[in-house]
C-alpha atoms as one frame of an Amber mdcrd trajectory, in Angstrom:
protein
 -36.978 -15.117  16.767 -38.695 -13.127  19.340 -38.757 -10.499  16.834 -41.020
 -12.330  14.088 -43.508 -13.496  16.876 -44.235  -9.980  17.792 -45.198  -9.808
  13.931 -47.050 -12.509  13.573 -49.063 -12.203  16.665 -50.213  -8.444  15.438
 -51.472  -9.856  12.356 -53.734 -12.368  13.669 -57.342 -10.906  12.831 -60.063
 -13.072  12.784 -62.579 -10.108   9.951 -61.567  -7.955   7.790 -62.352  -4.170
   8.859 -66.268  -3.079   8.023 -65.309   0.675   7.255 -62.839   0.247   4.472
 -61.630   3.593   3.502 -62.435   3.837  -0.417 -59.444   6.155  -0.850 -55.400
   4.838  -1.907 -52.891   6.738  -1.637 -49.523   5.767  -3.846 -45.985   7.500
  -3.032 -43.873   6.963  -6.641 -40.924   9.432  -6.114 -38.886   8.638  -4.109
 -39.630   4.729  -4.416 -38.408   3.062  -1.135 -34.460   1.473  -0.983 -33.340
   4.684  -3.093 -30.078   6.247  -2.799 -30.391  10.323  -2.776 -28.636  13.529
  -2.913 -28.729  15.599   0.136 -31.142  18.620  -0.032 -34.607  19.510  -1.444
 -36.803  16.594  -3.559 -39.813  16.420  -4.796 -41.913  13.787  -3.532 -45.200
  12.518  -6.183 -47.340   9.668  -6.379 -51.209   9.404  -6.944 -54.172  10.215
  -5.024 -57.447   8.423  -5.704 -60.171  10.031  -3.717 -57.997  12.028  -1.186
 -58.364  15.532  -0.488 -55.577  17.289   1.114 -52.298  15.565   1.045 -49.541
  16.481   2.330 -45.659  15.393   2.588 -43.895  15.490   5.724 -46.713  17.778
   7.464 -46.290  20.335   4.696 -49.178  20.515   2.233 -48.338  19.343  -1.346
 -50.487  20.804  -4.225 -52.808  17.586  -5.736 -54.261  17.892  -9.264 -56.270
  15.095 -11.045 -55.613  12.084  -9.512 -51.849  13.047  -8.407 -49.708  14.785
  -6.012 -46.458  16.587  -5.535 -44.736  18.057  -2.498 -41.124  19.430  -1.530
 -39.689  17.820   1.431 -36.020  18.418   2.657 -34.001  15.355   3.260 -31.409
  15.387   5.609 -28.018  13.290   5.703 -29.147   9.624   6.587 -32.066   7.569
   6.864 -35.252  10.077   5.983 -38.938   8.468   5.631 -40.988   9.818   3.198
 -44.883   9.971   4.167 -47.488  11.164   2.248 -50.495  11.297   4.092 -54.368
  12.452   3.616 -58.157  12.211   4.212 -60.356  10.426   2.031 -63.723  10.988
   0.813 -65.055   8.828   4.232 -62.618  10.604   6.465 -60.547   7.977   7.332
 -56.916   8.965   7.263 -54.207   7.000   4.755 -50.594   7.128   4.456 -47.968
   5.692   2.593 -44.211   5.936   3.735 -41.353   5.100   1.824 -37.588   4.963
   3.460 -34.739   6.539   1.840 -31.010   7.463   1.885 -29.321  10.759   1.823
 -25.910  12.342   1.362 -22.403  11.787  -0.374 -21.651   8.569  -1.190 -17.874
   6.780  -0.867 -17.194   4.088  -3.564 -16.627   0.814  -1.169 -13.066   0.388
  -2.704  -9.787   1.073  -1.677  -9.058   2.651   2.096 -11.251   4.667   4.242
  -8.931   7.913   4.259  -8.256  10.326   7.675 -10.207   7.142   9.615  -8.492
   7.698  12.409  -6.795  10.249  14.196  -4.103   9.494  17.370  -1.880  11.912
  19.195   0.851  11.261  21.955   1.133  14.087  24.058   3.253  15.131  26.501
   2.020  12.583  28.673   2.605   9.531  26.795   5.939  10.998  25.332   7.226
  11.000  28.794   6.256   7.403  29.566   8.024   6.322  26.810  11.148   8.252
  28.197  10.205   6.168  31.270  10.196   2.856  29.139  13.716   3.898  27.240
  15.210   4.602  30.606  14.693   0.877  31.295  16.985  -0.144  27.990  19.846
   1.936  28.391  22.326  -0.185  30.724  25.383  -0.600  31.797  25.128  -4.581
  31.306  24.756  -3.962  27.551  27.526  -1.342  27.517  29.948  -3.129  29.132
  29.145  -6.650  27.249  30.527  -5.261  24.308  34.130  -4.036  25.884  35.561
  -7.046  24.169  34.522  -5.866  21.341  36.618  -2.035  21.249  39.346  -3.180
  23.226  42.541  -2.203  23.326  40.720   1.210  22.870  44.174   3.028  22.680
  47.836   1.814  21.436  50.888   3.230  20.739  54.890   3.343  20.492  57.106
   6.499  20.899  60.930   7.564  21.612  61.966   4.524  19.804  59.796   2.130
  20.879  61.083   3.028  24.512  57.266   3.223  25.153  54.927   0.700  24.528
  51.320   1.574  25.414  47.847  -0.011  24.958  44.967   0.714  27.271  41.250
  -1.675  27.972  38.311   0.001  29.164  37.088  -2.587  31.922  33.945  -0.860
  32.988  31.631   1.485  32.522  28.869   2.759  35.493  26.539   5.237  35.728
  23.299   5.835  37.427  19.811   5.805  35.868  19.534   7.961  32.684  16.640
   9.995  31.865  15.021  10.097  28.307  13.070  13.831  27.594  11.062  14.382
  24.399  11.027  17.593  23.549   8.157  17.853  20.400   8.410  20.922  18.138
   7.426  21.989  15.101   8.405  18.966  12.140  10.935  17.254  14.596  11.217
  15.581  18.388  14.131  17.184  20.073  15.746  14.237  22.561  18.071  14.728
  25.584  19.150  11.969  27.658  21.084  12.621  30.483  23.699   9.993  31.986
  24.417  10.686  35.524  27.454   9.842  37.645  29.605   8.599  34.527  32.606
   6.733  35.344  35.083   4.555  33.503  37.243   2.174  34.375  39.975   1.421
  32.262  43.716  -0.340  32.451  46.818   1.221  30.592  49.465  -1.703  30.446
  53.015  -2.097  28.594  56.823  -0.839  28.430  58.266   1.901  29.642  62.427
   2.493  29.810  62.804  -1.512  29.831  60.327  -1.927  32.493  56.908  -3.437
  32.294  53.630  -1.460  34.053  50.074  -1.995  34.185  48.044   1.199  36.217
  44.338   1.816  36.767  43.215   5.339  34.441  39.742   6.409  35.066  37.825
   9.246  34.125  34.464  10.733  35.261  31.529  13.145  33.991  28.977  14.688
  36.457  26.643  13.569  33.532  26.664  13.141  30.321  24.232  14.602  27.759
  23.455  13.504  24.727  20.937  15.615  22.296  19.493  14.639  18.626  16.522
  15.544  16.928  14.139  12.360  15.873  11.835  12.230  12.557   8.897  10.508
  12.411   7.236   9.838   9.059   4.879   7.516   7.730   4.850   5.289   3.819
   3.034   2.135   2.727   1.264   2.239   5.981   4.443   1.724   8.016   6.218
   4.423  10.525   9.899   5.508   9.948  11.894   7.104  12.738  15.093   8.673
  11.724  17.802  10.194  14.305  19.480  13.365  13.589  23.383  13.802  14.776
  23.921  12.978  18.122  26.079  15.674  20.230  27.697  14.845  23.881  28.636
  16.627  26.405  30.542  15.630  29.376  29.539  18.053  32.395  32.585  18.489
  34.636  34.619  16.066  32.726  37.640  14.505  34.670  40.489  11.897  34.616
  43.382  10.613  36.594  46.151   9.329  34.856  48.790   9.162  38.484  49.752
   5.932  38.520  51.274   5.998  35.191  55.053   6.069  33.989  55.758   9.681
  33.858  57.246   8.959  29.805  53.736   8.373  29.310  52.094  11.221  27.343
  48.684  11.053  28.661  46.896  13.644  27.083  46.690  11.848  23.875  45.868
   8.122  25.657  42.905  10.645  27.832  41.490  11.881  23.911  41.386   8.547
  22.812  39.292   7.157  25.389  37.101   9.710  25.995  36.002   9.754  22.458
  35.990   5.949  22.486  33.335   6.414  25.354  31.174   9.024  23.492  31.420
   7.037  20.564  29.709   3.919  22.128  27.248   5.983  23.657  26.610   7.751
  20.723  25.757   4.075  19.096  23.990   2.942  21.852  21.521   5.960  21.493
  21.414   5.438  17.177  20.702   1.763  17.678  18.187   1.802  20.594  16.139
   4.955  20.228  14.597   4.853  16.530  13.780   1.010  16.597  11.899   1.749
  20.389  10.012   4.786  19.476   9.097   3.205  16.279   7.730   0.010  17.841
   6.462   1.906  20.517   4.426   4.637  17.955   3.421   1.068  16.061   1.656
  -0.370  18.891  -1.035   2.388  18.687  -2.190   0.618  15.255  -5.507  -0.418
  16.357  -6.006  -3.389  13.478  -8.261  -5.941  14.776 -10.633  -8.822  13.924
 -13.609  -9.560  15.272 -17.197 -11.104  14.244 -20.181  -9.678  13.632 -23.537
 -11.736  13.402 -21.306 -14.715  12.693 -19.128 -13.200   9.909 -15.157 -12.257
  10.535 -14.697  -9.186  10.022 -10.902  -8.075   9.759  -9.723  -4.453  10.036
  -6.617  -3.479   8.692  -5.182   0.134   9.518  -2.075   1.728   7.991  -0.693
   5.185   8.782  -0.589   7.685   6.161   0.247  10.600   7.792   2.232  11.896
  10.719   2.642  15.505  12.189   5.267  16.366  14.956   3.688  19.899  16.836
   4.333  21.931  20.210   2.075  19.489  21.802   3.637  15.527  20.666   3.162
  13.671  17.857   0.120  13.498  15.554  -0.945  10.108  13.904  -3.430   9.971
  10.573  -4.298   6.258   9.933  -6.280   4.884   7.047  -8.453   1.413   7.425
  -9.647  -1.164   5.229 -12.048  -3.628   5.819 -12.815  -7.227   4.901 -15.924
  -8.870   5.459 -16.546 -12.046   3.247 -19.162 -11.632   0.659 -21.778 -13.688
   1.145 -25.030 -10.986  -0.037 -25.890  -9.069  -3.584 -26.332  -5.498  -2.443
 -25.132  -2.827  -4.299 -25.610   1.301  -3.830 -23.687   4.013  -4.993 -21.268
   3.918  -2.103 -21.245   4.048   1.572 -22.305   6.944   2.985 -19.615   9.440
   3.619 -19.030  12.813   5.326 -16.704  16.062   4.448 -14.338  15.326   6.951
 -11.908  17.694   7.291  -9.760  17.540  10.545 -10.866  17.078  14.064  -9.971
  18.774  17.149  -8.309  15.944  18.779  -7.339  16.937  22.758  -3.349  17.631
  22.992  -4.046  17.291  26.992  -4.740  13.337  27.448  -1.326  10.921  27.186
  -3.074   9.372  24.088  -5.863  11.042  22.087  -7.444   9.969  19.216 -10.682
  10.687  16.669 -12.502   8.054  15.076 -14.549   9.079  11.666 -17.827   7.895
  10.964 -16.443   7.158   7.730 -15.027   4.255   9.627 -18.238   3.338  10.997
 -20.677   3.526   7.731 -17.822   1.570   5.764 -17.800  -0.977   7.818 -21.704
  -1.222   8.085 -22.082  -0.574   4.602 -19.590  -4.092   4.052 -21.469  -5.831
   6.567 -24.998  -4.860   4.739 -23.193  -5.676   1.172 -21.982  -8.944   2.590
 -25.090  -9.908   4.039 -25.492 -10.236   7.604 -28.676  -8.642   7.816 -30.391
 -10.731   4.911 -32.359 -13.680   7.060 -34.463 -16.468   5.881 -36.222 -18.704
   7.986 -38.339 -21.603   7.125 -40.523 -24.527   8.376 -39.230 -26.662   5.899
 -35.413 -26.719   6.510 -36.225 -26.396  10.439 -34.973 -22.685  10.421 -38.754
 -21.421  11.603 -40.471 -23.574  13.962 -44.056 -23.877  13.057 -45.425 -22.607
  16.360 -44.194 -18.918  14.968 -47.462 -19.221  12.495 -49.724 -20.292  14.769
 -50.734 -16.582  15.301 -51.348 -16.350  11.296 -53.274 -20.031  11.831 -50.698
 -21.491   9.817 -48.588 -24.693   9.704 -45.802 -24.465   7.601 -44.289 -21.269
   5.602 -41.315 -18.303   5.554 -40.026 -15.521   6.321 -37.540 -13.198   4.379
 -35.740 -10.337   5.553 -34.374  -7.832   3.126 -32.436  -4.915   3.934 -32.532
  -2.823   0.746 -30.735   0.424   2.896 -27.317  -0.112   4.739 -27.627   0.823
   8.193 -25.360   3.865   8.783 -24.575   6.591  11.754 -25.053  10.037  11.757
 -25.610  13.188  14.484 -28.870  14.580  14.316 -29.708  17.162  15.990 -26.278
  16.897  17.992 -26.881  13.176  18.717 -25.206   9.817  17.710 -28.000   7.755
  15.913 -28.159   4.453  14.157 -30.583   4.509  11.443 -32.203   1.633   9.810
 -33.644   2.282   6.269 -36.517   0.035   4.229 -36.028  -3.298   5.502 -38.192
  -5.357   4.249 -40.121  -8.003   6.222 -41.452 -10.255   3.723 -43.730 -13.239
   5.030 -45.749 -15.957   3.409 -47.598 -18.949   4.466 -49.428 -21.024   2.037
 -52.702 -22.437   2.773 -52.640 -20.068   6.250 -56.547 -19.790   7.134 -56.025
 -15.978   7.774 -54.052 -15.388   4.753 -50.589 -16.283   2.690 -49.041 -13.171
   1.881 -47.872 -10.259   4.354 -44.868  -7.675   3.440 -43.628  -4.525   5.571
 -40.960  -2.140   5.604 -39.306  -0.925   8.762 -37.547   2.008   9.132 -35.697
   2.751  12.429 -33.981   5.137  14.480 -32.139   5.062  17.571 -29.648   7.002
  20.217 -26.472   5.342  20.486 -24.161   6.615  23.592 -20.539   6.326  23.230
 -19.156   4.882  25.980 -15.695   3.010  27.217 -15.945  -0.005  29.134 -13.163
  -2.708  29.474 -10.645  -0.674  27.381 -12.633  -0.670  24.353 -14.960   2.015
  22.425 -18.554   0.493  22.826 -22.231   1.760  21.167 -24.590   1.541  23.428
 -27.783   1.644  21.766 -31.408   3.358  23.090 -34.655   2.334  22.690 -35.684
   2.834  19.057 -38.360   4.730  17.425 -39.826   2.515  14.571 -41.717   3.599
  11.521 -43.643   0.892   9.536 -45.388   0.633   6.667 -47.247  -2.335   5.315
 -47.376  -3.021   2.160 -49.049  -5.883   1.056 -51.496  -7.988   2.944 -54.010
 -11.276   2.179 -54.316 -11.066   6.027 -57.993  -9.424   6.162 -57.092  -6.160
   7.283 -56.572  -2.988   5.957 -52.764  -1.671   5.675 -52.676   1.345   7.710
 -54.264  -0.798  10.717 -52.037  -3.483  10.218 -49.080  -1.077  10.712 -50.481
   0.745  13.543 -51.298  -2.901  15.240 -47.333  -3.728  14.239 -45.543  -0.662
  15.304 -46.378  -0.546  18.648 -45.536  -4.911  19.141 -42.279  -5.123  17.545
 -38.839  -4.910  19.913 -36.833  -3.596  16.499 -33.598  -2.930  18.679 -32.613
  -6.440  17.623 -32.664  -5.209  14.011 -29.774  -3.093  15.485 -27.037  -5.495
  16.591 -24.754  -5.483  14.125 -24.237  -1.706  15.346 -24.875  -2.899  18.932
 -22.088  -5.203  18.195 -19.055  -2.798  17.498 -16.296  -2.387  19.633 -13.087
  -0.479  19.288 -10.039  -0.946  21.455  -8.728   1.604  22.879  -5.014   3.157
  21.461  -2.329   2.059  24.173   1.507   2.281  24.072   2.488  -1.344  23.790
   3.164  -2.799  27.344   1.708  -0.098  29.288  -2.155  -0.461  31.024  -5.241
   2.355  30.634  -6.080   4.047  33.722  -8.666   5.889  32.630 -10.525   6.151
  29.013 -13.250   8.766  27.913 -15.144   9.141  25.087 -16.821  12.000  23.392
 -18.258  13.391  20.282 -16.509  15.766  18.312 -17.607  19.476  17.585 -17.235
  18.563  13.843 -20.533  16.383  14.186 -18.430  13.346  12.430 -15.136  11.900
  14.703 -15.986  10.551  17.941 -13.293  11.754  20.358 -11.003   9.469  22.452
  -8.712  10.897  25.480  -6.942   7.907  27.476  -4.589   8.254  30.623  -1.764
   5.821  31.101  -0.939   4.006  34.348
């Protein structure tokens, strides 16, 4: 509201200007709201008793009654001005606000939106986290399960043998994540093994039941893991999984000496691997894909009111020297609730971006991401305002500056707000929104209509474990168009630009927030944000606790 005060009290005038300038200037091509190619236009209109025009500071060539210029848009928001001296001297302008660049059709997924890497830093806390799962609680629940884990008869039944595992103990494994090229080489290492186990039956008519246990300094299990990515969902496979037994041993003393232990020692030993072997296939894949998963950074949140939902899906992964590389793709819904259209949002030549292989997570958000989103928001709406006296919307005391009691006022966004670099900043641009405001029977006048155009710095910074724009102050350029206010356009723009706080035009960018990637039950320590050399990903680096 505080915004449309500003504008009404720079219109109040109580005369119309005595030195009207008798010369109008008209800018035809481009027309304000268009959509254009990046590059070189030509910029035309009319010219009725100007001398000297130019476009953009560069003189443009004027021949009965009209003028034409060259003026080199760049990607974004660019505003048009021709400008020139009439026959009284007075100085005139016209602007108009338009769009340049490659357009995205608004269907479908934003592709590459997101980039994520776990590096060696974040692969070892999820060691850490596996290390926590492998127990010998678990093991040794399902005994009952495999037992007798050895039985057999020889010299005629003579011998009657069946053996029970009864525990199995070992100290605190260690999970290591070895990444290399296509696959993630895994070695866990089982200290101190020991096992427990009870051979009992017959031997020469006599019944026996002795304690058999056999040891490993460690064992070592290897396998290489594969991580890929369909439908928007991770798969983690497990290659074969080898063991070895460092400085295996066993003592089979107590038993009958009939007993051939060699076999009864084979058995159980490979019983042993064998469960460890399963306990590695059945715990490993599920945890690093759940773990890998958690990095999904889908959301909802609301923006000026609206939900918006954000739905990422993984279309890519990449296993290197350095961990594991993530490519995710978003779509967005935002209910529809405006009549916009444009050839697209706009988009960028990608390509990929150098995300840090230092940090325990990394990541690289496109501004593909951002100007989709913005481009939804703008299609759906939420920057189309109307306020009126008569359904309460406006209170009346916003016209008293016009002298007026009762009327509206219309906001029309005809250009999607987008983000760009210029000039190797982060900027939000606002493009030919039009302020249109009438009040009938006002004593000043019932008719005013501007356009705004507006730029302004935006600092990426990470507060509260979330990606946040932070927004300067912006640098407006108006234009008014049509006013029954008793004053002449230019000075009503001049009078305007310099009373209007427009950085509330920019909240819906002001608004964003992206969390920042985290492995799923593990806190940020530290988060840092930065923009990419490629002028379009802005660069995440996080460190775990």
């Amino acid at each position: 509201m505080l915004f449309f005060a500003f504008i009404l009290a720079a219109c109040e005038k109580e005369e119309p200007a005595a030195d009207v300038p008798s010369g109008k200037l008209l800018l035809l091509s481009p027309e304000g709201g268009e959509f254009k190619g990046e590059g070189e236009i030509s910029a035309s209109g009319k010219a009725v008793n100007v001398d000297a025009v130019t476009v953009n500071g560069v003189e443009a060539s004027v021949d009965a009654g009209t003028f034409e210029g060259k003026v080199a848009l760049e990607r974004g928001v660019n505003v048009v001005e021709a400008r020139g001296v009439d026959g009284t001297g007075h100085t005139i302008f016209v602007r108009n606000g338009v769009m340049s660049g490659e357009y995205e059709a608004a269907e479908g997924d934003v592709e590459d939106a997101v980039y994520l890497r776990v590096n060696e830093g974040g692969l070892t806390r999820i060691g850490e986290i596996a290390t926590g799962m492998l127990d010998t609680q678990t093991i040794n629940a399902s005994l009952g399960a495999v037992n007798p884990v050895y039985s057999d008869s020889y010299l005629w039944d003579t011998v009657v043998i069946a053996d029970d595992i009864e525990s199995v103990s070992f100290d605190e494994p260690s999970f290591d994540f070895e990444p290399r090229d296509g696959a993630l080489g895994l070695t866990v290492t089982i200290p101190n093994l020991y096992v427990d186990t009870l051979a009992y039956g017959t031997a020469a008519g006599f019944d026996f039941s002795s304690d058999v246990s056999m040891s490993a300094s460690s064992a070592v299990l290897t396998a290489d893991l594969y991580v890929s990515a369909s439908n928007g969902r991770l798969s983690v496979d497990i290659g074969e999984v080898t063991v070895d037994l460092k400085d295996f041993a066993y003592d089979t003393s107590l038993l009958p000496g009939t007993i051939e232990d060699y076999i009864l020692v084979d058995t159980i030993r490979a019983t042993v691997e064998e469960m460890l072997v399963t306990q590695i296939n059945d715990m490993v894949p599920p945890l690093l894909d759940e773990l890998l998963t958690s990095l999904d950074p889908s959301y909802s949140t609301e923006l000026m009111g609206l939900s918006v939902d954000l739905g990422f899906g993984f279309s890519a992964v990449d296993i290197d020297d350095d961990g594991i590389a993530l490519t995710l793709d978003l779509d967005v819904k935002i209910p529809p609730t405006g009549e916009h259209s444009a050839p697209g949002y706009l988009g960028a030549d990608l390509g990929t971006p150098d995300v840090d292989t230092h940090a325990d997570i990394a990541g690289a958000i496109s501004d593909n991401l951002l100007n989709r989103m913005l481009y939804e928001a703008w299609a759906g709406g939420l920057l189309d305002i109307t306020l009126s006296t008569e359904d309460g919307s406006l209170s009346a005391l916003m016209l008293a500056p016009l002298k007026a009691t009762e009327g509206t006022i219309v906001v029309t966004p005809l250009l999607p707000p987008v983000i760009v670099e210029r000039e190797g900043e982060l900027q939000a641009q606002l493009g030919e929104l039009l302020v249109d405001i009438n009040t009938p029977g006002g004593a000043l006048g019932d008719h005013l209509l501007a356009s705004v155009n507006a730029f302004a710095k935006v600092e990426v910074t990470v507060e509260d474990g979330e990606l946040k724009l932070e927004l300067g102050a912006p640098e407006v350029v108006l234009m008014v168009r049509e006013s029954s206010m008793g004053a002449k356009d230019e000075e009503m723009t001049n009078l305007v630009e310099q009373a209007i706080p427009f950085d509330v035009l920019f909240s819906l960018v002001g608004d964003f927030s992206f969390p920042l990637p985290v492995l799923y039950g593990l806190e940020i320590d530290e988060g840092a944000a930065n923009r990419d050399d490629s002028g379009v990903y802005t660069g995440l680096e996080v460190s775990l606790k």
